[in-house]
Amino acid sequence: MPPRRDRHSRLQIPRRFHLHGHEVTVRIIPRTRWPHSMDTVGMWTPDRHRIDLRGDLGNTELQQAFCHEWTHALLCEMNHPLNHDEIFVDNLASLLHQSSTTFSTTKK
């Protein structure tokens, strides 16, 4: 039997990536250990270069939450004012999620 892949791998959510020379860590945290408000499903913490995701989310919701926080991270690193526009961030995150989960490397 092949080894069971963890949730990061199965959902293609990175454990870490780099932005402007900083390593960003992505954590999926169980609901019982969630350090943020329960109204929050993800959190970008710029001073720690970290994205936290609430682990009780369904797979699609978890991917979407990652894309949302990833968008915040990108805009924050650019010092872009749209980082504070949740509607813009959510729309861009939805586009990133849809395109990244439908990537194809095969020819038609």
JSON list of C-alpha atoms in Angstrom, two decimals:
[
{"chain": "A", "resi": 1, "resn": "MET", "atom": "CA", "xyz": [0.00, 0.00, 0.00]},
{"chain": "A", "resi": 2, "resn": "PRO", "atom": "CA", "xyz": [1.43, 3.45, -0.93]},
{"chain": "A", "resi": 3, "resn": "PRO", "atom": "CA", "xyz": [2.04, 5.87, 1.94]},
{"chain": "A", "resi": 4, "resn": "ARG", "atom": "CA", "xyz": [-0.89, 8.12, 2.81]},
{"chain": "A", "resi": 5, "resn": "ARG", "atom": "CA", "xyz": [-0.30, 11.70, 1.71]},
{"chain": "A", "resi": 6, "resn": "ASP", "atom": "CA", "xyz": [-1.00, 14.47, 4.19]},
{"chain": "A", "resi": 7, "resn": "ARG", "atom": "CA", "xyz": [-3.61, 17.15, 3.62]},
{"chain": "A", "resi": 8, "resn": "HIS", "atom": "CA", "xyz": [-1.11, 19.74, 2.39]},
{"chain": "A", "resi": 9, "resn": "SER", "atom": "CA", "xyz": [0.02, 17.38, -0.35]},
{"chain": "A", "resi": 10, "resn": "ARG", "atom": "CA", "xyz": [-3.41, 16.07, -1.28]},
{"chain": "A", "resi": 11, "resn": "LEU", "atom": "CA", "xyz": [-4.82, 19.60, -1.67]},
{"chain": "A", "resi": 12, "resn": "GLN", "atom": "CA", "xyz": [-1.65, 21.05, -3.22]},
{"chain": "A", "resi": 13, "resn": "ILE", "atom": "CA", "xyz": [-1.36, 23.62, -0.43]},
{"chain": "A", "resi": 14, "resn": "PRO", "atom": "CA", "xyz": [2.31, 24.39, 0.17]},
{"chain": "A", "resi": 15, "resn": "ARG", "atom": "CA", "xyz": [3.93, 24.02, 3.58]},
{"chain": "A", "resi": 16, "resn": "ARG", "atom": "CA", "xyz": [6.19, 26.93, 2.71]},
{"chain": "A", "resi": 17, "resn": "PHE", "atom": "CA", "xyz": [7.07, 29.28, -0.13]},
{"chain": "A", "resi": 18, "resn": "HIS", "atom": "CA", "xyz": [9.16, 32.44, -0.59]},
{"chain": "A", "resi": 19, "resn": "LEU", "atom": "CA", "xyz": [8.14, 36.07, -1.08]},
{"chain": "A", "resi": 20, "resn": "HIS", "atom": "CA", "xyz": [10.76, 38.82, -1.40]},
{"chain": "A", "resi": 21, "resn": "GLY", "atom": "CA", "xyz": [13.37, 36.62, 0.21]},
{"chain": "A", "resi": 22, "resn": "HIS", "atom": "CA", "xyz": [11.18, 35.67, 3.19]},
{"chain": "A", "resi": 23, "resn": "GLU", "atom": "CA", "xyz": [10.08, 32.11, 3.80]},
{"chain": "A", "resi": 24, "resn": "VAL", "atom": "CA", "xyz": [6.32, 31.97, 4.37]},
{"chain": "A", "resi": 25, "resn": "THR", "atom": "CA", "xyz": [5.05, 29.06, 6.45]},
{"chain": "A", "resi": 26, "resn": "VAL", "atom": "CA", "xyz": [1.57, 27.63, 5.91]},
{"chain": "A", "resi": 27, "resn": "ARG", "atom": "CA", "xyz": [-0.02, 25.84, 8.85]},
{"chain": "A", "resi": 28, "resn": "ILE", "atom": "CA", "xyz": [-3.25, 23.84, 8.90]},
{"chain": "A", "resi": 29, "resn": "ILE", "atom": "CA", "xyz": [-4.34, 24.05, 12.53]},
{"chain": "A", "resi": 30, "resn": "PRO", "atom": "CA", "xyz": [-6.97, 21.82, 14.16]},
{"chain": "A", "resi": 31, "resn": "ARG", "atom": "CA", "xyz": [-10.07, 23.71, 15.29]},
{"chain": "A", "resi": 32, "resn": "THR", "atom": "CA", "xyz": [-9.35, 22.83, 18.94]},
{"chain": "A", "resi": 33, "resn": "ARG", "atom": "CA", "xyz": [-5.99, 24.64, 18.72]},
{"chain": "A", "resi": 34, "resn": "TRP", "atom": "CA", "xyz": [-7.15, 27.54, 16.51]},
{"chain": "A", "resi": 35, "resn": "PRO", "atom": "CA", "xyz": [-5.58, 30.72, 18.00]},
{"chain": "A", "resi": 36, "resn": "HIS", "atom": "CA", "xyz": [-7.77, 33.19, 16.10]},
{"chain": "A", "resi": 37, "resn": "SER", "atom": "CA", "xyz": [-11.44, 34.14, 16.23]},
{"chain": "A", "resi": 38, "resn": "MET", "atom": "CA", "xyz": [-13.77, 31.27, 15.27]},
{"chain": "A", "resi": 39, "resn": "ASP", "atom": "CA", "xyz": [-15.31, 33.65, 12.70]},
{"chain": "A", "resi": 40, "resn": "THR", "atom": "CA", "xyz": [-11.95, 33.51, 10.91]},
{"chain": "A", "resi": 41, "resn": "VAL", "atom": "CA", "xyz": [-11.01, 30.58, 8.67]},
{"chain": "A", "resi": 42, "resn": "GLY", "atom": "CA", "xyz": [-7.56, 31.83, 7.68]},
{"chain": "A", "resi": 43, "resn": "MET", "atom": "CA", "xyz": [-5.05, 34.43, 8.76]},
{"chain": "A", "resi": 44, "resn": "TRP", "atom": "CA", "xyz": [-2.04, 36.06, 7.12]},
{"chain": "A", "resi": 45, "resn": "THR", "atom": "CA", "xyz": [0.40, 37.29, 9.79]},
{"chain": "A", "resi": 46, "resn": "PRO", "atom": "CA", "xyz": [2.92, 39.50, 7.99]},
{"chain": "A", "resi": 47, "resn": "ASP", "atom": "CA", "xyz": [5.34, 40.02, 10.88]},
{"chain": "A", "resi": 48, "resn": "ARG", "atom": "CA", "xyz": [5.73, 36.23, 11.19]},
{"chain": "A", "resi": 49, "resn": "HIS", "atom": "CA", "xyz": [5.47, 35.50, 7.44]},
{"chain": "A", "resi": 50, "resn": "ARG", "atom": "CA", "xyz": [2.84, 32.90, 8.21]},
{"chain": "A", "resi": 51, "resn": "ILE", "atom": "CA", "xyz": [-0.53, 31.75, 6.89]},
{"chain": "A", "resi": 52, "resn": "ASP", "atom": "CA", "xyz": [-2.78, 29.85, 9.30]},
{"chain": "A", "resi": 53, "resn": "LEU", "atom": "CA", "xyz": [-5.73, 27.83, 8.03]},
{"chain": "A", "resi": 54, "resn": "ARG", "atom": "CA", "xyz": [-8.47, 26.35, 10.21]},
{"chain": "A", "resi": 55, "resn": "GLY", "atom": "CA", "xyz": [-8.25, 22.60, 9.82]},
{"chain": "A", "resi": 56, "resn": "ASP", "atom": "CA", "xyz": [-11.94, 21.76, 10.20]},
{"chain": "A", "resi": 57, "resn": "LEU", "atom": "CA", "xyz": [-12.76, 23.21, 6.77]},
{"chain": "A", "resi": 58, "resn": "GLY", "atom": "CA", "xyz": [-13.74, 21.00, 3.86]},
{"chain": "A", "resi": 59, "resn": "ASN", "atom": "CA", "xyz": [-11.14, 20.48, 1.16]},
{"chain": "A", "resi": 60, "resn": "THR", "atom": "CA", "xyz": [-12.46, 23.10, -1.28]},
{"chain": "A", "resi": 61, "resn": "GLU", "atom": "CA", "xyz": [-12.99, 25.62, 1.52]},
{"chain": "A", "resi": 62, "resn": "LEU", "atom": "CA", "xyz": [-9.46, 25.02, 2.78]},
{"chain": "A", "resi": 63, "resn": "GLN", "atom": "CA", "xyz": [-8.00, 25.58, -0.71]},
{"chain": "A", "resi": 64, "resn": "GLN", "atom": "CA", "xyz": [-10.09, 28.74, -1.08]},
{"chain": "A", "resi": 65, "resn": "ALA", "atom": "CA", "xyz": [-8.98, 30.01, 2.34]},
{"chain": "A", "resi": 66, "resn": "PHE", "atom": "CA", "xyz": [-5.35, 29.40, 1.36]},
{"chain": "A", "resi": 67, "resn": "CYS", "atom": "CA", "xyz": [-5.80, 31.35, -1.88]},
{"chain": "A", "resi": 68, "resn": "HIS", "atom": "CA", "xyz": [-7.45, 34.20, 0.05]},
{"chain": "A", "resi": 69, "resn": "GLU", "atom": "CA", "xyz": [-4.58, 34.45, 2.54]},
{"chain": "A", "resi": 70, "resn": "TRP", "atom": "CA", "xyz": [-2.02, 33.96, -0.23]},
{"chain": "A", "resi": 71, "resn": "THR", "atom": "CA", "xyz": [-3.56, 36.96, -2.01]},
{"chain": "A", "resi": 72, "resn": "HIS", "atom": "CA", "xyz": [-3.25, 39.01, 1.19]},
{"chain": "A", "resi": 73, "resn": "ALA", "atom": "CA", "xyz": [0.40, 37.93, 1.46]},
{"chain": "A", "resi": 74, "resn": "LEU", "atom": "CA", "xyz": [1.16, 38.93, -2.14]},
{"chain": "A", "resi": 75, "resn": "LEU", "atom": "CA", "xyz": [-0.55, 42.31, -1.86]},
{"chain": "A", "resi": 76, "resn": "CYS", "atom": "CA", "xyz": [1.02, 42.97, 1.54]},
{"chain": "A", "resi": 77, "resn": "GLU", "atom": "CA", "xyz": [4.50, 42.30, 0.16]},
{"chain": "A", "resi": 78, "resn": "MET", "atom": "CA", "xyz": [3.72, 44.79, -2.60]},
{"chain": "A", "resi": 79, "resn": "ASN", "atom": "CA", "xyz": [2.48, 47.35, -0.03]},
{"chain": "A", "resi": 80, "resn": "HIS", "atom": "CA", "xyz": [-0.64, 47.54, -2.18]},
{"chain": "A", "resi": 81, "resn": "PRO", "atom": "CA", "xyz": [-3.70, 49.32, -0.74]},
{"chain": "A", "resi": 82, "resn": "LEU", "atom": "CA", "xyz": [-6.04, 46.65, -2.19]},
{"chain": "A", "resi": 83, "resn": "ASN", "atom": "CA", "xyz": [-4.71, 44.34, 0.51]},
{"chain": "A", "resi": 84, "resn": "HIS", "atom": "CA", "xyz": [-7.39, 45.85, 2.77]},
{"chain": "A", "resi": 85, "resn": "ASP", "atom": "CA", "xyz": [-10.23, 45.45, 0.25]},
{"chain": "A", "resi": 86, "resn": "GLU", "atom": "CA", "xyz": [-11.80, 42.10, 1.23]},
{"chain": "A", "resi": 87, "resn": "ILE", "atom": "CA", "xyz": [-14.08, 42.02, -1.84]},
{"chain": "A", "resi": 88, "resn": "PHE", "atom": "CA", "xyz": [-11.11, 42.46, -4.19]},
{"chain": "A", "resi": 89, "resn": "VAL", "atom": "CA", "xyz": [-9.02, 39.91, -2.25]},
{"chain": "A", "resi": 90, "resn": "ASP", "atom": "CA", "xyz": [-11.85, 37.37, -2.28]},
{"chain": "A", "resi": 91, "resn": "ASN", "atom": "CA", "xyz": [-12.48, 37.80, -6.02]},
{"chain": "A", "resi": 92, "resn": "LEU", "atom": "CA", "xyz": [-8.79, 37.47, -6.91]},
{"chain": "A", "resi": 93, "resn": "ALA", "atom": "CA", "xyz": [-8.48, 34.48, -4.56]},
{"chain": "A", "resi": 94, "resn": "SER", "atom": "CA", "xyz": [-11.42, 32.78, -6.29]},
{"chain": "A", "resi": 95, "resn": "LEU", "atom": "CA", "xyz": [-9.74, 33.25, -9.66]},
{"chain": "A", "resi": 96, "resn": "LEU", "atom": "CA", "xyz": [-6.44, 31.89, -8.32]},
{"chain": "A", "resi": 97, "resn": "HIS", "atom": "CA", "xyz": [-8.24, 28.91, -6.79]},
{"chain": "A", "resi": 98, "resn": "GLN", "atom": "CA", "xyz": [-10.19, 28.07, -9.93]},
{"chain": "A", "resi": 99, "resn": "SER", "atom": "CA", "xyz": [-7.22, 28.41, -12.25]},
{"chain": "A", "resi": 100, "resn": "SER", "atom": "CA", "xyz": [-4.76, 26.55, -10.00]},
{"chain": "A", "resi": 101, "resn": "THR", "atom": "CA", "xyz": [-7.10, 23.61, -9.40]},
{"chain": "A", "resi": 102, "resn": "THR", "atom": "CA", "xyz": [-7.79, 23.22, -13.12]},
{"chain": "A", "resi": 103, "resn": "PHE", "atom": "CA", "xyz": [-4.21, 23.44, -14.45]},
{"chain": "A", "resi": 104, "resn": "SER", "atom": "CA", "xyz": [-3.58, 20.98, -17.26]},
{"chain": "A", "resi": 105, "resn": "THR", "atom": "CA", "xyz": [-0.28, 19.92, -18.77]},
{"chain": "A", "resi": 106, "resn": "THR", "atom": "CA", "xyz": [-1.78, 17.79, -21.55]},
{"chain": "A", "resi": 107, "resn": "LYS", "atom": "CA", "xyz": [-2.41, 18.96, -25.11]},
{"chain": "A", "resi": 108, "resn": "LYS", "atom": "CA", "xyz": [-5.93, 19.07, -26.47]}
]
